[in-house]
Coordinates of C-alpha atoms in Angstrom, one line a residue:
M1 CA -42.9 79.5 44.1
L2 CA -45.0 80.0 41.1
K3 CA -44.9 83.6 40.2
Q4 CA -40.7 83.5 39.7
V5 CA -41.2 81.6 36.2
L6 CA -44.4 83.9 34.8
F7 CA -42.7 87.1 33.2
A8 CA -39.4 86.4 33.7
A9 CA -36.3 87.4 31.8
L10 CA -34.5 84.3 30.3
P11 CA -32.1 83.2 31.0
V12 CA -32.2 84.3 35.0
L13 CA -29.9 86.1 36.0
F14 CA -26.9 86.4 37.6
F15 CA -25.6 86.8 40.2
A16 CA -22.4 86.8 43.5
A17 CA -23.3 87.3 47.3
C18 CA -20.9 88.3 50.7
N19 CA -22.2 89.6 53.7
N20 CA -19.7 93.0 53.9
Q21 CA -22.1 95.9 52.9
K22 CA -18.6 97.9 53.1
D23 CA -16.1 97.7 50.5
A24 CA -12.8 98.7 51.0
Q25 CA -11.6 97.3 47.1
T26 CA -8.9 100.0 46.3
A27 CA -10.2 102.1 42.8
R28 CA -8.1 101.3 39.4
N29 CA -8.8 101.1 35.8
P30 CA -9.5 98.0 34.6
K31 CA -8.4 97.0 31.2
R32 CA -11.4 98.4 29.0
Y33 CA -12.9 95.1 27.1
S34 CA -14.9 95.6 23.7
I35 CA -18.4 94.0 23.6
E36 CA -16.8 91.2 21.0
Q37 CA -14.7 90.3 23.4
L38 CA -16.3 89.4 25.6
Y39 CA -19.2 87.7 24.0
K40 CA -16.2 85.3 23.0
N41 CA -16.9 83.3 26.3
L42 CA -18.8 79.8 26.1
A43 CA -22.4 79.4 28.1
V44 CA -22.8 75.7 28.6
G45 CA -24.3 73.4 30.6
A46 CA -24.1 69.8 31.1
A47 CA -27.0 67.0 30.8
D48 CA -25.9 63.2 31.6
F49 CA -23.2 61.0 31.7
N50 CA -22.0 58.2 28.3
S51 CA -22.5 54.2 29.7
D52 CA -18.9 53.9 30.8
E53 CA -19.0 57.3 32.5
S54 CA -16.2 58.5 30.2
K55 CA -17.7 61.0 28.3
I56 CA -20.4 63.7 29.2
L57 CA -23.5 65.3 26.7
V58 CA -24.0 69.0 26.9
H59 CA -24.4 71.6 24.8
N60 CA -23.0 74.7 24.4
N61 CA -23.2 78.2 22.5
S62 CA -19.6 78.5 20.8
T63 CA -21.2 79.0 17.4
G64 CA -23.6 81.8 18.2
I65 CA -26.5 79.9 19.1
F66 CA -26.6 76.6 21.2
N67 CA -25.5 72.8 19.6
V68 CA -24.8 69.9 21.3
Y69 CA -22.1 68.0 21.8
E70 CA -19.7 65.1 23.2
L71 CA -17.1 66.6 26.4
S72 CA -14.2 63.9 26.9
I73 CA -13.1 63.4 30.8
A74 CA -10.1 62.4 29.6
D75 CA -8.9 64.9 27.9
T76 CA -11.5 67.5 28.0
T77 CA -12.3 68.3 23.9
M78 CA -15.2 68.4 22.8
K79 CA -16.8 66.7 19.4
A80 CA -19.8 68.4 17.7
L81 CA -23.1 66.3 17.8
T82 CA -25.4 68.2 15.6
S83 CA -24.7 71.7 13.8
S84 CA -27.8 73.7 13.9
K85 CA -27.1 77.4 12.8
K86 CA -31.1 78.9 13.2
E87 CA -32.4 77.5 16.6
S88 CA -30.9 76.8 19.7
F89 CA -30.6 72.6 20.5
F90 CA -30.3 71.8 24.3
A91 CA -28.9 68.1 25.2
V92 CA -31.2 66.4 27.6
Q93 CA -30.0 62.1 27.7
Y94 CA -28.4 59.7 26.1
L95 CA -30.7 57.4 24.8
P96 CA -29.6 54.3 27.5
G97 CA -27.5 51.1 25.7
S98 CA -27.4 52.9 22.7
D99 CA -24.5 55.7 20.7
K100 CA -28.0 58.3 20.0
F101 CA -28.5 60.8 21.7
I102 CA -31.8 63.4 22.8
Y103 CA -31.8 67.0 21.9
S104 CA -34.7 69.6 22.7
A105 CA -35.4 72.5 20.8
D106 CA -38.2 74.8 19.7
Q107 CA -39.1 77.5 16.4
G108 CA -37.6 80.2 17.2
G109 CA -38.5 81.2 20.6
N110 CA -42.0 80.4 20.8
E111 CA -41.5 78.0 23.2
N112 CA -43.6 75.0 21.9
R113 CA -40.3 72.7 22.5
H114 CA -40.0 69.2 20.5
L115 CA -37.9 66.3 21.9
Y116 CA -35.8 64.6 18.9
L117 CA -33.5 61.9 19.2
K118 CA -30.0 61.8 16.9
S119 CA -27.4 59.2 16.1
K120 CA -23.5 60.9 16.3
N121 CA -22.8 60.0 13.5
D122 CA -25.9 60.5 11.6
T123 CA -26.9 64.4 9.9
S124 CA -30.3 63.6 10.1
S125 CA -32.5 63.7 13.0
K126 CA -36.6 62.0 14.7
D127 CA -38.9 64.4 16.3
I128 CA -40.0 61.3 18.8
T129 CA -42.8 64.2 20.0
P130 CA -44.0 65.5 16.5
W131 CA -46.9 66.8 17.8
P132 CA -48.3 70.6 16.2
G133 CA -48.5 73.2 18.1
S134 CA -47.8 71.2 21.2
T135 CA -44.4 71.6 24.4
N136 CA -42.9 68.4 25.4
S137 CA -40.3 68.3 28.2
F138 CA -38.6 64.7 29.0
A139 CA -39.7 63.4 32.3
G140 CA -38.1 59.9 33.0
W141 CA -36.7 56.7 31.8
S142 CA -38.2 53.7 33.3
A143 CA -36.6 51.6 35.2
N144 CA -35.3 49.0 32.9
K145 CA -34.8 51.6 30.3
K146 CA -36.6 51.1 27.8
A147 CA -39.3 53.4 27.8
M148 CA -39.1 57.0 28.2
Y149 CA -41.7 59.1 29.9
V150 CA -42.6 62.9 28.9
T151 CA -44.8 65.6 29.6
S152 CA -47.1 67.3 26.6
N153 CA -50.0 69.3 26.2
K154 CA -50.4 67.7 22.8
R155 CA -54.2 65.9 24.1
N156 CA -55.4 69.6 25.2
P157 CA -53.4 72.5 24.7
K158 CA -54.3 74.0 28.7
Y159 CA -53.3 70.1 30.2
F160 CA -50.1 68.7 30.6
D161 CA -50.5 64.9 30.3
L162 CA -47.7 62.0 31.5
W163 CA -47.0 59.6 28.2
K164 CA -45.2 56.9 27.7
L165 CA -43.1 56.5 24.7
D166 CA -41.2 53.0 24.1
T167 CA -37.4 53.5 22.5
V168 CA -37.9 51.1 20.2
A169 CA -41.0 52.4 17.5
W170 CA -41.7 55.5 19.7
K171 CA -44.9 55.4 20.5
A172 CA -47.0 57.1 22.9
I173 CA -49.0 55.5 25.5
L174 CA -51.2 57.8 28.1
F175 CA -49.8 57.2 30.7
Y176 CA -51.6 59.8 33.3
Q177 CA -54.6 62.2 31.8
N178 CA -54.8 65.1 33.4
D179 CA -57.9 66.8 33.4
S180 CA -58.0 68.3 36.7
A181 CA -55.2 71.4 36.3
L182 CA -53.1 69.5 37.9
D183 CA -48.7 69.5 37.4
V184 CA -46.8 66.3 37.2
S185 CA -44.0 66.6 39.7
S186 CA -42.5 63.0 40.7
F187 CA -43.6 59.7 40.0
S188 CA -42.1 56.5 41.5
K189 CA -39.9 53.9 39.9
S190 CA -42.7 51.3 39.8
E191 CA -44.4 53.3 37.5
R192 CA -47.6 52.8 40.8
F193 CA -47.8 56.3 41.9
I194 CA -47.7 59.8 40.7
A195 CA -46.8 63.2 43.2
L196 CA -49.1 65.9 41.4
T197 CA -49.4 69.3 42.8
K198 CA -52.5 71.9 42.0
S199 CA -52.0 75.5 42.0
I200 CA -54.1 78.0 44.3
T201 CA -52.2 81.1 45.0
T202 CA -48.9 81.9 44.4
D203 CA -48.3 81.7 47.7
K204 CA -50.5 78.5 48.2
N205 CA -50.6 75.3 46.5
E206 CA -52.0 71.7 47.1
L207 CA -50.2 68.2 47.2
Y208 CA -51.7 64.4 45.9
L209 CA -50.8 61.5 45.7
Y210 CA -52.1 59.5 43.2
D211 CA -52.5 55.5 43.4
R212 CA -52.5 54.3 39.4
N213 CA -53.1 50.6 40.7
A214 CA -55.9 51.7 43.2
K215 CA -56.8 54.4 41.0
T216 CA -57.2 56.9 44.6
M217 CA -56.1 60.0 44.7
K218 CA -55.1 61.3 48.3
R219 CA -53.9 65.1 49.7
L220 CA -50.5 65.5 51.2
S221 CA -50.8 69.1 51.9
N222 CA -53.1 70.7 54.5
D223 CA -55.7 74.2 54.2
N224 CA -52.7 76.2 55.7
E225 CA -51.0 79.0 53.2
A226 CA -47.9 77.2 52.2
N227 CA -46.5 75.7 48.8
W228 CA -45.6 71.5 48.0
S229 CA -43.0 70.6 45.6
A230 CA -42.4 66.2 45.4
Q231 CA -39.0 65.7 45.0
A232 CA -38.5 62.1 45.1
F233 CA -39.8 58.9 45.8
E234 CA -37.6 56.0 47.0
K235 CA -37.0 52.0 44.7
N236 CA -39.6 50.6 47.3
D237 CA -42.9 52.5 47.0
S238 CA -43.6 53.7 51.0
I239 CA -41.0 57.2 50.8
L240 CA -41.6 60.4 48.9
Y241 CA -39.9 63.5 50.0
Y242 CA -40.9 66.8 49.4
T243 CA -40.3 70.6 50.6
T244 CA -43.1 72.9 51.8
N245 CA -43.4 76.4 54.2
D246 CA -46.3 75.1 55.7
G247 CA -46.0 76.4 59.4
N248 CA -42.7 77.8 58.1
E249 CA -41.2 81.1 56.6
F250 CA -38.4 78.7 54.8
S251 CA -38.8 75.8 52.8
Y252 CA -38.2 72.4 54.4
L253 CA -37.5 68.3 53.4
V254 CA -40.2 66.3 55.0
K255 CA -40.1 62.9 54.5
Y256 CA -43.5 60.9 53.4
N257 CA -44.0 57.6 55.1
I258 CA -46.9 56.3 52.5
N259 CA -47.5 53.4 53.9
N260 CA -48.6 54.2 57.3
G261 CA -49.0 58.4 56.0
K262 CA -46.5 59.4 58.5
S263 CA -44.5 62.2 57.7
E264 CA -40.8 63.8 59.1
K265 CA -38.9 67.1 58.9
E266 CA -35.9 65.9 57.2
Y267 CA -34.0 68.6 57.1
E268 CA -34.3 72.6 57.8
D269 CA -31.9 75.3 57.3
K270 CA -32.8 78.8 58.1
W271 CA -33.1 79.4 54.2
D272 CA -35.4 78.2 51.7
V273 CA -34.5 74.2 50.7
D274 CA -34.6 74.5 47.2
G275 CA -34.7 70.8 45.8
M276 CA -33.3 67.4 46.4
S277 CA -32.5 64.6 45.0
L278 CA -31.5 60.6 44.9
S279 CA -28.6 59.3 42.7
E280 CA -29.7 55.8 41.2
N281 CA -29.2 53.1 43.3
E282 CA -30.2 55.5 46.4
K283 CA -26.2 55.4 47.6
Y284 CA -26.6 59.5 48.2
H285 CA -29.0 62.2 48.3
V286 CA -28.3 65.9 46.6
L287 CA -29.9 68.9 48.9
F288 CA -29.8 72.5 47.6
I289 CA -30.3 75.8 49.9
N290 CA -31.0 79.1 48.4
E291 CA -28.7 81.3 50.5
D292 CA -28.7 84.9 50.2
G293 CA -28.5 83.9 46.8
K294 CA -25.9 81.8 46.5
N295 CA -26.7 78.0 46.7
K296 CA -25.6 75.9 49.4
V297 CA -24.8 72.4 47.9
L298 CA -25.3 69.0 50.6
L299 CA -24.1 65.2 49.6
F300 CA -25.6 62.3 51.9
D301 CA -25.0 58.7 52.1
H302 CA -28.9 58.3 51.8
A303 CA -29.0 55.0 54.2
T304 CA -27.3 57.0 56.9
N305 CA -28.5 60.4 56.8
Q306 CA -24.8 61.7 57.6
P307 CA -23.0 64.1 55.6
V308 CA -20.7 63.4 52.4
P309 CA -17.6 65.4 52.0
F310 CA -18.3 67.8 48.8
P311 CA -15.2 69.5 47.5
E312 CA -15.1 73.2 48.2
I313 CA -14.4 76.0 44.8
K314 CA -13.4 79.2 46.0
D315 CA -15.4 81.8 44.7
G316 CA -17.5 78.8 43.2
D317 CA -21.6 78.3 42.9
V318 CA -22.6 75.4 42.9
Q319 CA -25.4 75.5 40.4
G320 CA -26.2 71.7 39.3
V321 CA -25.3 68.6 40.3
I322 CA -25.2 65.2 38.4
I323 CA -24.3 61.7 39.9
S324 CA -23.4 58.8 37.5
S325 CA -25.1 56.3 37.1
S326 CA -22.2 54.5 39.1
E327 CA -23.1 56.6 41.8
K328 CA -18.9 56.7 41.7
N329 CA -18.7 60.1 40.0
L330 CA -20.3 63.7 39.9
L331 CA -20.5 66.3 37.4
L332 CA -20.7 69.9 38.5
N333 CA -21.7 73.3 37.1
V334 CA -19.6 75.8 38.7
G335 CA -20.3 79.9 38.3
S336 CA -19.0 82.9 39.7
S337 CA -19.6 86.1 39.1
T338 CA -16.7 86.8 38.0
S339 CA -16.5 84.0 35.5
P340 CA -19.3 81.7 33.0
A341 CA -20.3 78.8 34.4
N342 CA -17.6 75.5 34.1
L343 CA -18.0 72.3 34.6
Y344 CA -16.5 69.8 36.5
G345 CA -15.7 66.3 37.4
Y346 CA -15.5 65.0 40.8
S347 CA -14.9 61.1 42.1
I348 CA -16.4 60.4 45.0
D349 CA -14.2 57.7 45.9
T350 CA -10.5 59.7 45.3
K351 CA -11.7 63.0 45.8
E352 CA -10.3 64.5 43.0
L353 CA -11.7 67.3 40.9
K354 CA -11.0 68.3 37.3
R355 CA -12.2 71.1 35.9
L356 CA -13.4 70.3 32.0
T357 CA -13.9 73.6 31.1
S358 CA -12.7 77.2 29.7
T359 CA -15.5 79.6 29.3
L360 CA -14.1 82.9 29.9
N361 CA -12.5 84.1 26.9
K362 CA -8.7 84.2 27.6
E363 CA -8.4 87.6 26.2
I364 CA -10.6 88.9 29.2
D365 CA -8.0 89.3 32.8
E366 CA -10.8 87.8 35.3
N367 CA -9.3 90.5 38.3
D368 CA -10.6 93.7 35.7
L369 CA -14.3 91.9 36.3
V370 CA -16.5 93.1 39.3
K371 CA -17.1 90.5 42.1
A372 CA -20.7 91.3 43.0
K373 CA -21.6 91.9 46.5
V374 CA -24.8 91.9 49.2
I375 CA -25.9 95.1 50.4
R376 CA -29.2 96.0 52.1
F377 CA -30.7 98.8 52.2
K378 CA -34.1 100.4 53.9
S379 CA -36.9 101.0 51.8
F380 CA -40.0 103.9 52.1
D381 CA -41.5 102.4 55.0
G382 CA -38.1 101.0 56.8
K383 CA -38.4 97.5 55.2
E384 CA -35.0 95.9 54.8
I385 CA -34.6 95.3 51.2
P386 CA -31.6 92.8 49.7
A387 CA -29.6 93.6 46.7
I388 CA -27.3 92.6 44.8
Y389 CA -24.1 95.0 43.6
Y390 CA -21.2 95.6 40.9
K391 CA -19.2 98.2 42.0
P392 CA -16.6 99.2 38.7
L393 CA -13.1 99.4 39.9
Q394 CA -12.5 102.5 38.9
A395 CA -14.9 104.0 41.1
D396 CA -13.8 106.7 43.1
K397 CA -15.0 110.4 44.6
N398 CA -12.8 112.1 42.2
S399 CA -14.7 109.9 39.3
K400 CA -17.8 109.0 39.9
V401 CA -19.6 107.3 37.8
G402 CA -23.2 106.7 36.6
T403 CA -25.2 103.6 37.6
L404 CA -28.4 101.1 37.0
V405 CA -31.0 100.1 38.9
W406 CA -31.7 96.2 37.4
V407 CA -34.9 94.8 37.9
H408 CA -35.4 90.8 37.5
G409 CA -38.3 89.1 36.1
G410 CA -40.9 87.2 37.5
P411 CA -42.5 88.9 39.9
G412 CA -40.6 87.1 42.0
D413 CA -37.5 85.5 40.1
Q414 CA -34.2 86.4 42.6
S415 CA -31.3 88.4 41.8
R416 CA -28.7 85.2 42.4
V417 CA -25.2 84.4 42.3
G418 CA -24.0 83.8 38.6
F419 CA -22.0 85.1 35.6
S420 CA -23.4 87.9 32.5
N421 CA -21.9 89.2 29.9
S422 CA -24.2 92.1 30.2
I423 CA -23.2 93.1 32.8
Q424 CA -19.6 92.9 33.0
F425 CA -20.1 94.9 29.9
L426 CA -21.4 98.1 31.7
V427 CA -19.6 97.8 34.8
N428 CA -16.8 97.4 32.9
H429 CA -17.5 100.7 30.5
G430 CA -17.9 102.6 34.3
Y431 CA -21.3 101.5 35.1
A432 CA -22.6 100.6 38.5
V433 CA -25.3 98.3 38.3
L434 CA -27.7 97.5 41.6
A435 CA -29.7 94.2 41.1
V436 CA -32.6 94.7 43.8
N437 CA -34.8 92.3 45.7
N438 CA -37.6 94.0 45.9
R439 CA -40.6 92.5 48.2
G440 CA -41.9 89.9 46.2
S441 CA -38.7 88.5 45.4
N442 CA -38.0 84.3 45.7
G443 CA -35.3 83.5 48.5
Y444 CA -36.4 85.5 51.5
G445 CA -39.6 83.8 53.3
K446 CA -42.8 83.4 52.1
T447 CA -43.9 86.6 54.3
F448 CA -41.2 88.8 51.7
Y449 CA -42.7 86.9 48.8
K450 CA -46.6 88.2 48.8
M451 CA -46.1 91.5 50.2
D452 CA -46.5 92.8 46.4
N453 CA -49.4 90.5 46.0
K454 CA -51.9 93.0 44.4
D455 CA -49.7 95.9 44.3
H456 CA -47.5 95.6 41.9
G457 CA -45.4 98.5 40.7
N458 CA -46.5 100.3 44.4
G459 CA -44.2 99.1 46.9
D460 CA -42.1 97.2 44.4
L461 CA -41.1 100.1 42.7
K462 CA -41.2 102.4 45.0
D463 CA -37.6 99.8 46.5
C464 CA -36.2 100.5 43.1
V465 CA -36.8 104.3 44.1
W466 CA -35.5 104.1 47.7
G467 CA -32.6 101.8 45.9
K468 CA -31.6 104.4 44.0
K469 CA -31.6 106.9 46.8
W470 CA -28.9 104.6 48.2
L471 CA -26.9 104.9 45.2
V472 CA -27.3 108.3 45.6
E473 CA -25.3 108.3 48.9
Q474 CA -22.6 106.5 48.0
D475 CA -19.4 109.5 47.4
Y476 CA -18.7 107.8 43.9
I477 CA -21.6 107.7 42.1
D478 CA -23.1 110.7 40.0
S479 CA -26.7 111.2 41.4
N480 CA -27.0 112.9 37.7
A481 CA -26.8 109.6 35.7
I482 CA -28.8 107.3 37.1
G483 CA -30.7 105.0 34.7
I484 CA -33.3 101.9 34.9
Y485 CA -32.8 98.3 33.4
G486 CA -34.9 95.3 33.5
G487 CA -36.5 92.3 31.8
S488 CA -40.1 91.1 31.2
Y489 CA -41.8 91.8 34.0
G490 CA -38.2 94.0 35.3
G491 CA -38.6 95.9 32.1
C492 CA -42.8 96.4 33.3
M493 CA -41.0 97.7 36.3
V494 CA -38.7 100.3 34.0
L495 CA -42.0 101.8 32.2
N496 CA -43.8 102.6 35.3
A497 CA -40.6 104.0 37.7
L498 CA -40.2 106.0 34.2
C499 CA -44.3 107.2 34.9
S500 CA -44.6 107.6 38.4
Y501 CA -41.1 108.9 38.9
P502 CA -40.2 110.8 36.0
D503 CA -37.9 113.0 38.1
E504 CA -36.1 109.6 39.8
F505 CA -34.3 108.0 36.9
K506 CA -32.7 109.7 33.4
A507 CA -32.9 106.9 31.4
G508 CA -34.5 103.8 30.9
V509 CA -34.0 100.1 29.6
D510 CA -36.9 98.4 28.7
L511 CA -36.3 94.1 27.6
F512 CA -39.8 93.0 26.5
G513 CA -41.7 94.6 29.6
V514 CA -45.3 94.2 29.7
A515 CA -47.3 97.2 29.1
N516 CA -50.8 96.7 28.9
W517 CA -52.0 94.0 32.0
L518 CA -55.2 93.3 30.7
R519 CA -54.4 91.9 27.2
T520 CA -51.2 89.9 28.7
L521 CA -53.6 88.7 31.2
R522 CA -55.9 87.7 28.7
S523 CA -53.1 86.7 26.2
I524 CA -51.4 84.3 28.6
P525 CA -50.4 80.8 26.9
P526 CA -53.0 78.3 26.5
Y527 CA -50.5 75.5 28.7
W528 CA -50.8 78.1 31.8
E529 CA -54.1 76.5 32.5
S530 CA -53.0 75.4 35.4
F531 CA -51.9 78.4 37.7
R532 CA -54.1 80.5 35.6
K533 CA -55.8 81.9 38.7
A534 CA -53.0 81.5 40.9
L535 CA -51.7 84.3 38.7
Y536 CA -54.8 85.8 38.8
D537 CA -54.8 85.7 41.9
E538 CA -51.9 87.3 42.9
L539 CA -51.8 89.9 39.7
G540 CA -55.8 91.1 39.5
N541 CA -58.2 89.1 37.4
P542 CA -58.5 91.5 34.0
N543 CA -62.4 89.9 33.2
T544 CA -63.4 91.2 37.2
S545 CA -63.1 95.1 39.3
D546 CA -59.7 94.4 39.7
S547 CA -59.0 95.7 35.8
V548 CA -59.1 99.0 37.5
H549 CA -56.4 98.6 39.3
L550 CA -54.6 96.8 36.4
K551 CA -55.3 99.2 34.3
N552 CA -53.8 101.7 36.4
A553 CA -50.5 99.7 36.5
S554 CA -49.9 99.4 33.0
P555 CA -47.8 101.4 31.4
L556 CA -49.7 102.2 28.9
Y557 CA -52.2 103.8 29.8
N558 CA -49.8 106.2 31.5
Y559 CA -47.2 106.7 28.9
Q560 CA -48.3 110.6 28.5
K561 CA -46.2 110.8 31.6
I562 CA -42.7 109.3 30.3
T563 CA -40.6 112.0 29.7
K564 CA -37.0 110.5 29.9
P565 CA -34.9 108.5 27.2
L566 CA -36.5 105.6 26.8
I567 CA -35.0 102.0 24.7
V568 CA -36.6 98.6 23.8
F569 CA -36.1 95.4 22.9
Q570 CA -38.4 92.9 22.0
G571 CA -38.6 89.4 20.0
A572 CA -41.1 89.1 17.7
N573 CA -42.0 85.6 18.4
D574 CA -42.6 86.3 22.2
V575 CA -45.3 84.4 23.4
R576 CA -45.3 85.6 27.3
V577 CA -45.4 89.5 26.1
L578 CA -46.4 89.7 22.8
P579 CA -44.8 92.2 20.3
I580 CA -47.8 94.9 20.0
E581 CA -46.7 94.9 24.0
S582 CA -43.5 97.0 22.8
D583 CA -45.4 98.4 19.6
E584 CA -47.5 100.0 20.9
I585 CA -45.5 101.6 24.4
V586 CA -43.4 102.9 21.7
A587 CA -45.3 104.4 19.8
G588 CA -46.7 106.7 23.1
V589 CA -43.3 107.8 23.7
K590 CA -42.8 108.7 20.4
R591 CA -45.5 111.0 20.3
N592 CA -44.4 112.8 23.7
A593 CA -41.3 114.2 21.5
V594 CA -38.8 111.6 23.8
P595 CA -36.1 109.8 22.6
V596 CA -37.3 106.1 22.4
E597 CA -35.4 103.7 20.0
Y598 CA -36.4 100.1 19.5
V599 CA -35.1 97.1 18.6
V600 CA -36.9 93.9 17.5
Y601 CA -35.5 90.6 17.2
P602 CA -37.5 88.2 14.2
N603 CA -35.8 85.5 15.7
E604 CA -36.4 85.3 19.5
G605 CA -38.9 84.3 21.9
H606 CA -39.3 85.6 25.4
G607 CA -35.7 85.7 25.8
F608 CA -33.0 86.0 23.8
L609 CA -30.3 83.1 23.6
K610 CA -28.6 84.1 20.1
K611 CA -25.2 85.3 20.7
E612 CA -25.4 88.1 17.9
N613 CA -28.7 89.3 19.5
Q614 CA -27.0 88.9 22.9
Q615 CA -24.5 91.3 21.9
T616 CA -26.9 93.6 19.4
T617 CA -28.8 94.3 23.1
S618 CA -25.4 95.2 25.1
K619 CA -23.8 97.2 22.2
R620 CA -26.7 99.1 21.3
T621 CA -27.6 100.0 25.7
L622 CA -24.0 100.7 25.9
E623 CA -23.9 103.5 23.3
F624 CA -28.2 104.1 24.8
L625 CA -26.8 105.1 28.1
E626 CA -23.3 107.6 26.8
K627 CA -26.0 109.0 25.1
Y628 CA -28.4 110.0 27.2
L629 CA -28.0 108.7 30.6
K630 CA -24.1 110.7 31.3
P631 CA -23.8 114.7 31.8
K632 CA -22.5 115.6 28.2
E633 CA -19.5 117.2 30.8
T634 CA -18.5 113.1 31.9
A635 CA -19.9 111.6 28.9
K636 CA -17.2 109.4 27.1
K637 CA -16.2 110.9 23.6

């Protein structure tokens, strides 16, 4: 689904799920941790096995920003392969048959991502996508591993073409020219077929199969309101797998026979089938199910379609799976709400599971952190709204705590399982966090998903207000100390909450929130062209009569109504929500003689990647809450 990625706070958040609505934990005073201790936690991501499957290409932020490392499976040590001090570098893939590797980086968060080639023992690197003003992504290897595919908007800033680069001279050859606002979804190993999607609305797209030999385009989708996403081709060019929610509330997996044009439902669950991947030689396939904000991962023998035992990790949420080329080993990225994600190696044959990283700072006792729970509450119209809830360990009716209603981005994102330094820091310091999956959130069926269309800042905002009302009913919550926090689209919701419901929330925390929808929708990056129409269909077209609604929904035109303290954080290089959005709302609130604080990071874009800036954001947020949210008699000295 499209809308979840547009104005989302990056990285995406963060939660664990549990079906118990009653919280029977006994109140206790956990050890209080400093912001410095929590930000000594490690964020790590994995990209690829090396050729003999003894090492893994990873990135982590141990230096304060992300660099590329090689992780030894035998002794779990990490060797630094890059040493950037300015920009974050993210691991992509090893170059097949070589000691070289590929990584990705942009410049200060401007989202113009380039791909770089580097040798392990060389200090210099080569930009293999050296096209000014372009954004580029790795798309796979050719069957013989002698060429690499890249999606890039270098030819036309509005559209992403598919390019083929040889791995010797790195000469780029146009493989598929995109002149119809299509998105490359998948392509076959033989290079004959390309699966393409076209955005119609955020609730509907089209799926096409392009035959490069016959130069023909076949539509696989229909006219129904549904989303379609290609997942994988089988090697023999006879089968394409895709997911769709056509005729159903939730997405399911379909097996499409290219030769006879027939399709059959391959797998269905009571939640969305979010993705499917095939191993290199098609011995296995993996399914990801979005089960109430937490992943359920299933491994199958591909030929028989029979389940294969998959390791159970207590309290773990498997966020990623890489199957090695030999198809003997799995690399698992496993998160929880009380620890940053860790990497695990798993042998399919021996069933041996080995933890490869330890990302939680050893100074922190995990028992002092809080496991999140799923709760549900009734909103203004009786609709049941899911939310992810963190209750501080020290909270009880005799020791009441302040709270933040936490609003995700998107607008169609979803608060999910994972770990957040910022949330655990606030909860550890005595603030409950309620992350509302308001109407319009992903993961709860397509009816729920489209309930906010052209109604943003109304029904979805009321869900947040009614979440606050649920909090007030809890006898350990200080009803006079409830604020609202959000990033990107969630930041817009924070501003609208302070405008439209000035008596509900005592303070607001806005991270790069949209303040003027008219300007934001007219200034979206050119490479969003393929879903511009879909975006306008959901939010409104600023060049039509929709502009009236968009102006009314823009906090900038209602800032006079803001009477509660506000803190705003902004990246100077943000291309999604321009800095002027935050500049103007801060200036407006100041004119109200309302306390407002403003923090701008000159080296960040949409979402803050540098540890120093993340740490400052959390520290300044806590200081702001201690000053303005809590009643004076209960505020900490």
